[in-house]
Coordinates of C-alpha atoms (C1' of nucleotides) in Angstrom, one line a residue:
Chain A
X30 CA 127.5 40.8 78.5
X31 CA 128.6 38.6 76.1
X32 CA 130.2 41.6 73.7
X33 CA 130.7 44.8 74.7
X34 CA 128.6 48.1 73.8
X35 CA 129.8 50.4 71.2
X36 CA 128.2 53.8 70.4
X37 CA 129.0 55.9 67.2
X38 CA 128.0 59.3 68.4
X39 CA 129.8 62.8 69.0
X40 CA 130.2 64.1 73.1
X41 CA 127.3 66.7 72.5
X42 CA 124.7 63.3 70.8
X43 CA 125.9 61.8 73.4
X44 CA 125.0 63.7 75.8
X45 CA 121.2 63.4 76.0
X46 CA 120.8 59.5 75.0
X47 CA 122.7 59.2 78.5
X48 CA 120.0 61.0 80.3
X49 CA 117.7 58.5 79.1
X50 CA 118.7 55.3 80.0
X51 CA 119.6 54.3 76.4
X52 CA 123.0 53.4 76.8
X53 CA 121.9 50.7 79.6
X54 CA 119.9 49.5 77.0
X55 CA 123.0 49.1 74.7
X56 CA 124.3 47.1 77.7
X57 CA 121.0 45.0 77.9
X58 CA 121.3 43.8 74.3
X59 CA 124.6 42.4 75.4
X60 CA 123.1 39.7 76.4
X61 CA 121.6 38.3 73.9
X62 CA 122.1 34.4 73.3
X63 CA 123.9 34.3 70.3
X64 CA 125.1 37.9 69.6
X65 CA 128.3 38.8 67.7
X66 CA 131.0 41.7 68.0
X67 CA 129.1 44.0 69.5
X68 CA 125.9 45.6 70.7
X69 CA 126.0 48.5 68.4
X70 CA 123.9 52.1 68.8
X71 CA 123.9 54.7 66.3
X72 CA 124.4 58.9 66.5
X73 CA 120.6 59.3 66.8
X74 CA 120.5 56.8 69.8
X75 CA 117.6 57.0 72.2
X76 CA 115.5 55.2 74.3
X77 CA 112.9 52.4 73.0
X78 CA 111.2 49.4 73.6
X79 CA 113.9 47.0 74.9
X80 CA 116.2 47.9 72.5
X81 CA 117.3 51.5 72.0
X82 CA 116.1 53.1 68.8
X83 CA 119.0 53.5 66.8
X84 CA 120.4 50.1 67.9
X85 CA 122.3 47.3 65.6
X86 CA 122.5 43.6 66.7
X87 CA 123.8 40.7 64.8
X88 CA 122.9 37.1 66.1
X89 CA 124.7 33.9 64.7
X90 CA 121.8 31.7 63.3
X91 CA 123.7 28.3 63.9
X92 CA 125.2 29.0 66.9
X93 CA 121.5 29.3 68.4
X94 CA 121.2 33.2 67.8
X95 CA 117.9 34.8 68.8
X96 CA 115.4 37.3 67.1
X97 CA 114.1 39.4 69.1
X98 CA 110.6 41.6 68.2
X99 CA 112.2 44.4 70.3
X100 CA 114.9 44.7 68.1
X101 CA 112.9 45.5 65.5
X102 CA 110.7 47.9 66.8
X103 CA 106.5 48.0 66.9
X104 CA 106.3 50.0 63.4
X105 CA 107.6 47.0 61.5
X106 CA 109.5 48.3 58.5
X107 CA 108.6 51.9 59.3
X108 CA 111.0 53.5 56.3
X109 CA 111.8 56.2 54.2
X110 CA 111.2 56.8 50.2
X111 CA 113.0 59.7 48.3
X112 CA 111.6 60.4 45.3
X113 CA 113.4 63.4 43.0
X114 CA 111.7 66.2 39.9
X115 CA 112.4 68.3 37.2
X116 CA 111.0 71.0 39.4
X117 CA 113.2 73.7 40.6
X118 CA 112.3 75.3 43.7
X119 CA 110.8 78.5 41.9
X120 CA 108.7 75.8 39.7
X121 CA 107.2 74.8 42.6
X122 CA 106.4 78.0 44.6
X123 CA 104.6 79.2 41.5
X124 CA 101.9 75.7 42.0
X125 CA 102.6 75.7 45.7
X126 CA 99.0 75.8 47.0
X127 CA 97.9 73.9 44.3
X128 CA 100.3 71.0 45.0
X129 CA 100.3 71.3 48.6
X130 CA 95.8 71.6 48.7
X131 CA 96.4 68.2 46.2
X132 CA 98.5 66.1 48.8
X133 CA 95.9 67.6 51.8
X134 CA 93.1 66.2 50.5
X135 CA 95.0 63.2 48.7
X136 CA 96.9 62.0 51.3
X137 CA 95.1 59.7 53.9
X138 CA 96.6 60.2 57.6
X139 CA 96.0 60.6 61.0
X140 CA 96.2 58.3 64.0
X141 CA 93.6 55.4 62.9
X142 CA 93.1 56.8 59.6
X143 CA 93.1 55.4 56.3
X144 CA 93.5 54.1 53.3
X145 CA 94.2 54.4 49.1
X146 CA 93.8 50.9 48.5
X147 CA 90.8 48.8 48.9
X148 CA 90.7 46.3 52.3
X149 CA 90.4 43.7 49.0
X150 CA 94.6 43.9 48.4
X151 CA 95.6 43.4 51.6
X152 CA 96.2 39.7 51.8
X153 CA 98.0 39.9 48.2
X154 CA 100.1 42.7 49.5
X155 CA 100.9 40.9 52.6
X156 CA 102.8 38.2 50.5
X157 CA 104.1 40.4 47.6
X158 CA 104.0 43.7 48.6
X159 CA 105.0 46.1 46.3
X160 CA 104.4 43.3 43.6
X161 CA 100.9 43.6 44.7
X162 CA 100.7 46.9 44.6
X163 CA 101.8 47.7 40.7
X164 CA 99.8 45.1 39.7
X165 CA 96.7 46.8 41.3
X166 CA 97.7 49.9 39.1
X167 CA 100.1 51.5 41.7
X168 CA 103.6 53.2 40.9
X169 CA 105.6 51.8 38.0
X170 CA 107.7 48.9 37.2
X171 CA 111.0 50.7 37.9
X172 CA 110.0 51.8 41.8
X173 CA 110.4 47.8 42.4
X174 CA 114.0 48.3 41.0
X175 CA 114.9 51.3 44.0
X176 CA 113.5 49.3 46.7
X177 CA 115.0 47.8 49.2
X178 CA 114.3 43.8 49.0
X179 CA 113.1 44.9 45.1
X180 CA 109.4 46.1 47.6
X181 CA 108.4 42.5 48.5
X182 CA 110.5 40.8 51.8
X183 CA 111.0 36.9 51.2
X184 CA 109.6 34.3 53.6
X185 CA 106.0 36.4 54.1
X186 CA 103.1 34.4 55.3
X187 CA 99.8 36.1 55.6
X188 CA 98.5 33.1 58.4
X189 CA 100.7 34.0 60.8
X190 CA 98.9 37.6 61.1
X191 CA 96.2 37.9 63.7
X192 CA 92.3 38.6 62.5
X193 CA 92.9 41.8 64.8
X194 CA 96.1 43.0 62.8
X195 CA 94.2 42.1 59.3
X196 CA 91.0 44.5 60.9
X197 CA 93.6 47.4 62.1
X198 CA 95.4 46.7 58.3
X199 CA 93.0 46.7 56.2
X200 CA 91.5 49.7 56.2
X201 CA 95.2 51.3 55.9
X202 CA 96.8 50.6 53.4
X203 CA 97.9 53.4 51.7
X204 CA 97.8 56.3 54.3
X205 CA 100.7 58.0 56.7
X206 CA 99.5 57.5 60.0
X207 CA 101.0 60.1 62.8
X208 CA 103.6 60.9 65.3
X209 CA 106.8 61.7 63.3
X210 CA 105.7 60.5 60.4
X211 CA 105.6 62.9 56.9
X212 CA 105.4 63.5 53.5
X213 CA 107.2 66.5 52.9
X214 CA 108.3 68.6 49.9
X215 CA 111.6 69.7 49.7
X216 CA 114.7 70.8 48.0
X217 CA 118.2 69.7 47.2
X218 CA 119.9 72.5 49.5
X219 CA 123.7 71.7 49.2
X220 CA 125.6 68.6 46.9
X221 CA 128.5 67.1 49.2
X222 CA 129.5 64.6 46.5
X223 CA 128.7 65.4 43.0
X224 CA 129.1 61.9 41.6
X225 CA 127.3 60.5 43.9
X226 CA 124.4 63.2 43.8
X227 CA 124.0 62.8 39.4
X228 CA 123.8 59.2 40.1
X229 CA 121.1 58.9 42.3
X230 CA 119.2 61.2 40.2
X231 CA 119.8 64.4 42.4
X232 CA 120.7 67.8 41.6
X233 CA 121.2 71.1 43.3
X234 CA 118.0 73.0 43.8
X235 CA 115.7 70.4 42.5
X236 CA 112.7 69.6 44.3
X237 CA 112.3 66.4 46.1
X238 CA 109.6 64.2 48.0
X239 CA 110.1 62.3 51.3
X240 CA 108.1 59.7 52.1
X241 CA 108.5 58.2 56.2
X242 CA 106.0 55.6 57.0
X243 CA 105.3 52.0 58.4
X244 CA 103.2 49.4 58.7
X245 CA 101.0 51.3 60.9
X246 CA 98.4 49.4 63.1
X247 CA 99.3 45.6 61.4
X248 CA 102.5 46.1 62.6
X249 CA 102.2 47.4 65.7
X250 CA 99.6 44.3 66.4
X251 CA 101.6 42.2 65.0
X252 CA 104.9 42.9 67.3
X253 CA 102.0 42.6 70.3
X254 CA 100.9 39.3 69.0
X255 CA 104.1 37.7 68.5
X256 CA 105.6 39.3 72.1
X257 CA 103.2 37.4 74.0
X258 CA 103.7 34.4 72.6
X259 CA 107.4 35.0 72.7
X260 CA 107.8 35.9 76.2
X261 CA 105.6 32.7 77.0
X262 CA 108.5 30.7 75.2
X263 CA 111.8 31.9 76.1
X264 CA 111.6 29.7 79.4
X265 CA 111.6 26.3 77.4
X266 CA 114.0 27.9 75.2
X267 CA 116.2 28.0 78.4
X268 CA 116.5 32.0 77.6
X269 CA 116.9 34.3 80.3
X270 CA 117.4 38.5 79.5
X271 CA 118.3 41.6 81.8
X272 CA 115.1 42.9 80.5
X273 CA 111.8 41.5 79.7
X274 CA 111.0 43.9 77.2
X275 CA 114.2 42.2 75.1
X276 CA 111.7 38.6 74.6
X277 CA 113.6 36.7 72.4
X278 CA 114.1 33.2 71.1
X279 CA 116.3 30.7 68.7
X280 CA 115.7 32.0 64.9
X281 CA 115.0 28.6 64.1
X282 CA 112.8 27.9 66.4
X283 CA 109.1 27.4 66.0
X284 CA 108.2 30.6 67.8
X285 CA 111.2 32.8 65.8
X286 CA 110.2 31.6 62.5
X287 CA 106.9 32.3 62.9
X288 CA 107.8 35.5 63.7
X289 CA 110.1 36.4 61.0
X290 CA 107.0 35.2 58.7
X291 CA 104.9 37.4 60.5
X292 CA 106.9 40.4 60.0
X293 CA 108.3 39.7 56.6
X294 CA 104.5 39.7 55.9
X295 CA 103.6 43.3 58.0
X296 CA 107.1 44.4 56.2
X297 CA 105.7 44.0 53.1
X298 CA 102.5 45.7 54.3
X299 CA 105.0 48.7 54.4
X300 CA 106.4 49.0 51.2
X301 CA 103.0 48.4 49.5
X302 CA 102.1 51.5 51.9
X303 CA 104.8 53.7 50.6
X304 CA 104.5 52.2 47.2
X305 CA 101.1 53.6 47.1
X306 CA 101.9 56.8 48.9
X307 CA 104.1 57.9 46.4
X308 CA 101.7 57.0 43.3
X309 CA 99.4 59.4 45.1
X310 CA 102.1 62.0 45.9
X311 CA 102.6 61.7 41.9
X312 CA 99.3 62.5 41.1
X313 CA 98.7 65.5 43.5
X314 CA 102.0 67.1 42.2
X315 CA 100.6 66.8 38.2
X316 CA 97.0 67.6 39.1
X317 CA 97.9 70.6 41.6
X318 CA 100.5 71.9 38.8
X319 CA 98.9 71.0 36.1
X320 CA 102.3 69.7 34.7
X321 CA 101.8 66.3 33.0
X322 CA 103.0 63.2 34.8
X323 CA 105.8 62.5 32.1
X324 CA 107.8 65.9 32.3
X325 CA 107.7 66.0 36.4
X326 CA 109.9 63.0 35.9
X327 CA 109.5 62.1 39.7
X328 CA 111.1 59.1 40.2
X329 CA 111.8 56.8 42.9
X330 CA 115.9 57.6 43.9
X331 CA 115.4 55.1 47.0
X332 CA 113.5 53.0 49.7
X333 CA 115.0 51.7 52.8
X334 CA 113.7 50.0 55.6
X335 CA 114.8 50.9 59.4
X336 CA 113.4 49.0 61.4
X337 CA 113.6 45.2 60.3
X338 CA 115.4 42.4 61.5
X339 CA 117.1 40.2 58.6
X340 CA 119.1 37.0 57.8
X341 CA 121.8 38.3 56.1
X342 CA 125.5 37.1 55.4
X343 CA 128.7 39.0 57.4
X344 CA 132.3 38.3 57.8
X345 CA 132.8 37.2 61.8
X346 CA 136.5 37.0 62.5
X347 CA 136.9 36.9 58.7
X348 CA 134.6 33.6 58.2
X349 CA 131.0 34.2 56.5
X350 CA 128.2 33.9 58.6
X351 CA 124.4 33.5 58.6
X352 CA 123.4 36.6 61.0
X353 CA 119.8 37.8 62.2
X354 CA 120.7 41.8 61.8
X355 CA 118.4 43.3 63.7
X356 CA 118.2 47.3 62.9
X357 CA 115.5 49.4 65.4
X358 CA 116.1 52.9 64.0
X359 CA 118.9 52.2 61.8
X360 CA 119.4 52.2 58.0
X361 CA 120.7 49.2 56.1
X362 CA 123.6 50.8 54.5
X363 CA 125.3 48.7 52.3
X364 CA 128.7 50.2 50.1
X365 CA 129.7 50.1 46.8
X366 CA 129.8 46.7 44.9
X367 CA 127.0 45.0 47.4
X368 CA 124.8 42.4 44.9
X369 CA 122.1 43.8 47.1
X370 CA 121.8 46.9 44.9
X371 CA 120.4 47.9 41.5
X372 CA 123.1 47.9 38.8
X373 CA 123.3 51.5 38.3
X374 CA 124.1 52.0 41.7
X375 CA 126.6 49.3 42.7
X376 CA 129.7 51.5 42.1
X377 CA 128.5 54.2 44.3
X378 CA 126.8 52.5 47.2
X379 CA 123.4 52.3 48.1
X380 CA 120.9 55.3 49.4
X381 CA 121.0 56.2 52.9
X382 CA 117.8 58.1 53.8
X383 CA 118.0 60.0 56.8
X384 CA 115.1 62.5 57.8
X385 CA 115.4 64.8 60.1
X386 CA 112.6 66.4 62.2
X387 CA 109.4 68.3 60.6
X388 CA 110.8 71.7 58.9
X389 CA 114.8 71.1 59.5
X390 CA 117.0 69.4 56.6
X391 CA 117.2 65.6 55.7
X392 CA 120.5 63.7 54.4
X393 CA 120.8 61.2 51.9
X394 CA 124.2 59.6 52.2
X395 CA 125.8 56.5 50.7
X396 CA 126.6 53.3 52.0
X397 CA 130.7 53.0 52.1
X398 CA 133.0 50.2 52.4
X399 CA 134.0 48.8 55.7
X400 CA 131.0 49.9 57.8
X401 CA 131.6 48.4 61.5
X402 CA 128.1 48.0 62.1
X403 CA 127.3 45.0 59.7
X404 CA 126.3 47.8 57.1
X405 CA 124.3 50.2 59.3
X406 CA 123.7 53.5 59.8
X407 CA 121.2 56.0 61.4
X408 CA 118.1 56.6 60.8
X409 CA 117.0 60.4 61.3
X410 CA 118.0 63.1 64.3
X411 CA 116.6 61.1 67.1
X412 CA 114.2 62.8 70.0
X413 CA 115.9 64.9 72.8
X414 CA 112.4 65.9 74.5
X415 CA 109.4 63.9 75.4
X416 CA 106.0 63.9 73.4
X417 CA 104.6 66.0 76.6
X418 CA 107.6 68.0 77.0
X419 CA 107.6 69.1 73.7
X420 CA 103.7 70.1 74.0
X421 CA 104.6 72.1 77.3
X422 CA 107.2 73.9 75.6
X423 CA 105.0 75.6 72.3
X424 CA 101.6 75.4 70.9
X425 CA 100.6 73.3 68.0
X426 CA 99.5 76.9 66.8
X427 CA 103.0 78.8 67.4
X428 CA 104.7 75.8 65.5
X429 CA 102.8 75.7 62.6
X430 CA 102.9 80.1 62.8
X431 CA 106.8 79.6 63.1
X432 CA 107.0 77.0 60.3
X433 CA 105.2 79.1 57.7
X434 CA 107.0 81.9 58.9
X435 CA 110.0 80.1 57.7
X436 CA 108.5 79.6 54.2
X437 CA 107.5 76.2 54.7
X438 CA 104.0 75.2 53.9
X439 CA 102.8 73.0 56.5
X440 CA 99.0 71.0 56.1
X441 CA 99.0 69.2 59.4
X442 CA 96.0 66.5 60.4
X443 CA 96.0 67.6 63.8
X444 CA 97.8 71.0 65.3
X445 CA 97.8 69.0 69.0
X446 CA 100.2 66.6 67.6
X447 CA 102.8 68.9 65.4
X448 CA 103.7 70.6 68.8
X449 CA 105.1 67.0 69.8
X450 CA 106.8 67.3 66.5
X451 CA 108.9 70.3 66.8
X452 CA 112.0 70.7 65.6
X453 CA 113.2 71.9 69.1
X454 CA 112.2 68.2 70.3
X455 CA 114.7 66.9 68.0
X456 CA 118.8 66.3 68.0
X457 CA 120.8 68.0 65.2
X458 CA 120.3 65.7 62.0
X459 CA 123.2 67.6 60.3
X460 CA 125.6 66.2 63.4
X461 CA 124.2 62.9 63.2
X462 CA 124.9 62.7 59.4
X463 CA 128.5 64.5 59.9
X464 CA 128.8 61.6 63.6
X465 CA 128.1 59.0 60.5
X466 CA 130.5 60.4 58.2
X467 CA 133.3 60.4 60.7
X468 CA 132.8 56.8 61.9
X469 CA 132.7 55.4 58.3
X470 CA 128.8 54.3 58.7
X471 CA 127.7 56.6 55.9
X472 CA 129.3 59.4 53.6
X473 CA 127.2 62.7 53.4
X474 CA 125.9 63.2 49.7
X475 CA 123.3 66.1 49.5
X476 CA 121.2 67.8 52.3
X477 CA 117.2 68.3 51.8
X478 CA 115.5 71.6 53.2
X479 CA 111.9 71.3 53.2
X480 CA 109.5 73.5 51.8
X481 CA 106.4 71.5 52.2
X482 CA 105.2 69.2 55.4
X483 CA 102.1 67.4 55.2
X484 CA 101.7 65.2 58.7
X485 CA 99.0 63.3 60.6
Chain B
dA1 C1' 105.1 54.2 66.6
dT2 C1' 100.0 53.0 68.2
dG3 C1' 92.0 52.4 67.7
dT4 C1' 98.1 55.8 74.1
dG5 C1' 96.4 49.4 79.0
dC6 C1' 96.9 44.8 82.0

DNA sequence: ATGTGC
């Protein structure tokens, strides 16, 4: 190891990420050529592909550092969007099937499945994302403003993505795709920091829309693609790694920048996607309430990416460095006075979107000063039980019964796969925002209850 | 996460 391990977590998070082999993963990434102060894992910690999900690694770019695909996950900026309303929760209850019936048959999803945008966009969106997007009639203006990277990731070049990543692409852009990811209708449950809360746009008992999504099968081709030729490379790179799933090479190599060009471009695939997603979401809410657009006044409060790996600039022993961040299930989480952030939010510190599982509570938090973790933090509650464990334990049926029975209206695209997406198969997201609180990643500003899901 | 495999 050429840094130690250090995990932000609580004894009882702990607790199952040990079961599952994580933490040696934590040691694994170690090794990396090139990495600085430490091999970091978040509260929601568990095991991935080479790295663990919820892992943070910094590489120095001069001094040879690598990038490494598996540190940034196969759903290439897979992310969150938060958008807030005028609604209160009673506003929406009395429109609640019409909303919910809206964003059913509105919202593309489903393993495979797509898309809102025409296969036509997809090379434009590829090298401006977002950009692209609003200019195909998408979203508005200001959305660019509350995205990370302003929606469009520098450095993108469409030729570095396969034919077979443009075919899986193309026909979904603009749709959810499955597993554990949502669109989900919810409510501002509790303010922990009122300031922060009015500044961002939220307020107690208004209703809210969360957006988690990637860059569905482009980016999952495109981390195949670029493994490959990655793990073909690392020998005349010299490279050697306690695990072949942590393929890796130089950032300025040949190989590394093709990569990062590669996955700028599938990143901006993904904000286009959620770009697009919540236009829809927009339209559902004012044609299933019959409210007009204007006085829903749902607009974007944030976008962040968590799984991306970026050049950014750190203090290293208090000298500035170019670093390769890679974050695999962890939220960039930058504090107050970052020039990274929109004007209006620079004194308070940027959004930190963290979702928990399907019908328990999200957090937004707020990036503070002095985050450890090269401005990091976690990314949602994190799985405790396997996909098939989960399915053994309930029916797709008895979740969705228990769900509604709850009060939350749930339209799922296939009942087989909301059993795997219980909330029993999940950690505690309210420890893993209090575990971020208490290790100065993140400060706690509002908790989201749901009231809607719509899933794949 | 994912047209659930090399």
């Amino acid at each position: 190891m050429h840094v130690p391990g250090i995990v932000f977590a609580s004894e009882a998070l702990l607790a199952s990420a040990a079961e599952d082999r994580a933490l040696d993963q934590v040691a694994n990434v170690a090794h990396l050529p090139g990495i600085v102060e430490a091999s970091f894992a978040m509260p929601d910690i568990h095991w991935g592909y080479g790295f663990p999900i919820g892992g943070v690694a910094a590489t120095d770019v001069a001094a040879g550092g690598v990038v490494s695909p598996g540190g940034v996950g196969f759903d290439i900026c897979c992310g969150v969007r938060l958008l807030r309303s005028a609604l209160s929760e009673a506003d929406f209850r009395a429109h609640r099937d019409g909303i919910m019936d809206q964003l059913d048959r509105r919202i593309p999803r489903g393993l495979g499945k797509g898309a809102i945008a025409s296969r036509a966009l997809l090379v434009d969106v590829l090298e401006r994302g977002a950009h692209a997007a609003l200019e195909a009639g998408f979203g508005t203006e200001r959305d660019l403003d509350r995205c990370e990277e302003h929606g469009r990731s520098a450095g993108a070049d469409a030729s570095s993505i396969s034919e077979r990543a443009l075919l899986r692409g193309g026909g979904q852009l603009g749709s959810l795709g499955a597993g554990n990811h949502f669109l989900e209708v919810q409510v501002v449950d509790r303010v922990v920091d009122p300031a922060a809360a009015k500044a961002f746009g939220l307020v107690e008992g208004a209703v809210t829309v969360m957006i988690h999504c990637g860059s569905r099968g482009l980016g999952h081709q495109t981390c195949t693609d670029h493994l490959r030729t990655m793990g073909a490379a690392m020998a005349r790179h010299g490279i050697s790694v306690p695990d072949r799933q942590l393929a890796c090479v130089p950032v300025g190599s040949a190989e590394g920048r093709s990569y990062l060009a590669a996955m700028a471009a599938a990143a901006n695939f993904a904000w286009a996607n959620r770009h697009i997603l919540a236009h829809e979401a927009r339209e559902a809410f004012a044609a299933g309430s019959g409210i007009a657009l204007s006085d829903l006044e749902m607009d974007l409060v944030y976008d962040v990416a968590h799984n991306l790996a970026k050049v950014e600039v750190h203090h290293v022993e208090g000298t500035p460095k170019e670093l390769c961040v890679h974050r695999k299930g962890a939220t960039r989480a930058f504090g107050p006075g970052h020039d990274a952030l929109p004007e209006d939010l620079r004194r308070v510190g940027q959004p930190v979107l963290v979702p928990g599982s399907m019908g328990t509570a999200s957090w937004v938090l707020r990036g503070v000063e002095g985050n450890p973790a090269f401005g990091s933090a976690a990314h949602g509650a994190g799985r405790v039980m396997s996909r098939k464990q989960a399915q053994r334990t309930e029916s797709g049926r008895q979740v969705r019964a228990d769900l509604e029975s709850g009060g939350i209206s749930v339209r799922p695209g296939s009942v087989k796969l909301l059993s795997e997406e219980a909330p029993y198969a999940y950690k505690d997201v309210d420890a893993v925002a209090e575990v971020c609180e208490r290790a100065g990643l993140a400060a706690r500003v509002a908790r989201l209850r749901p009231l809607g899901v719509v899933k794949g």
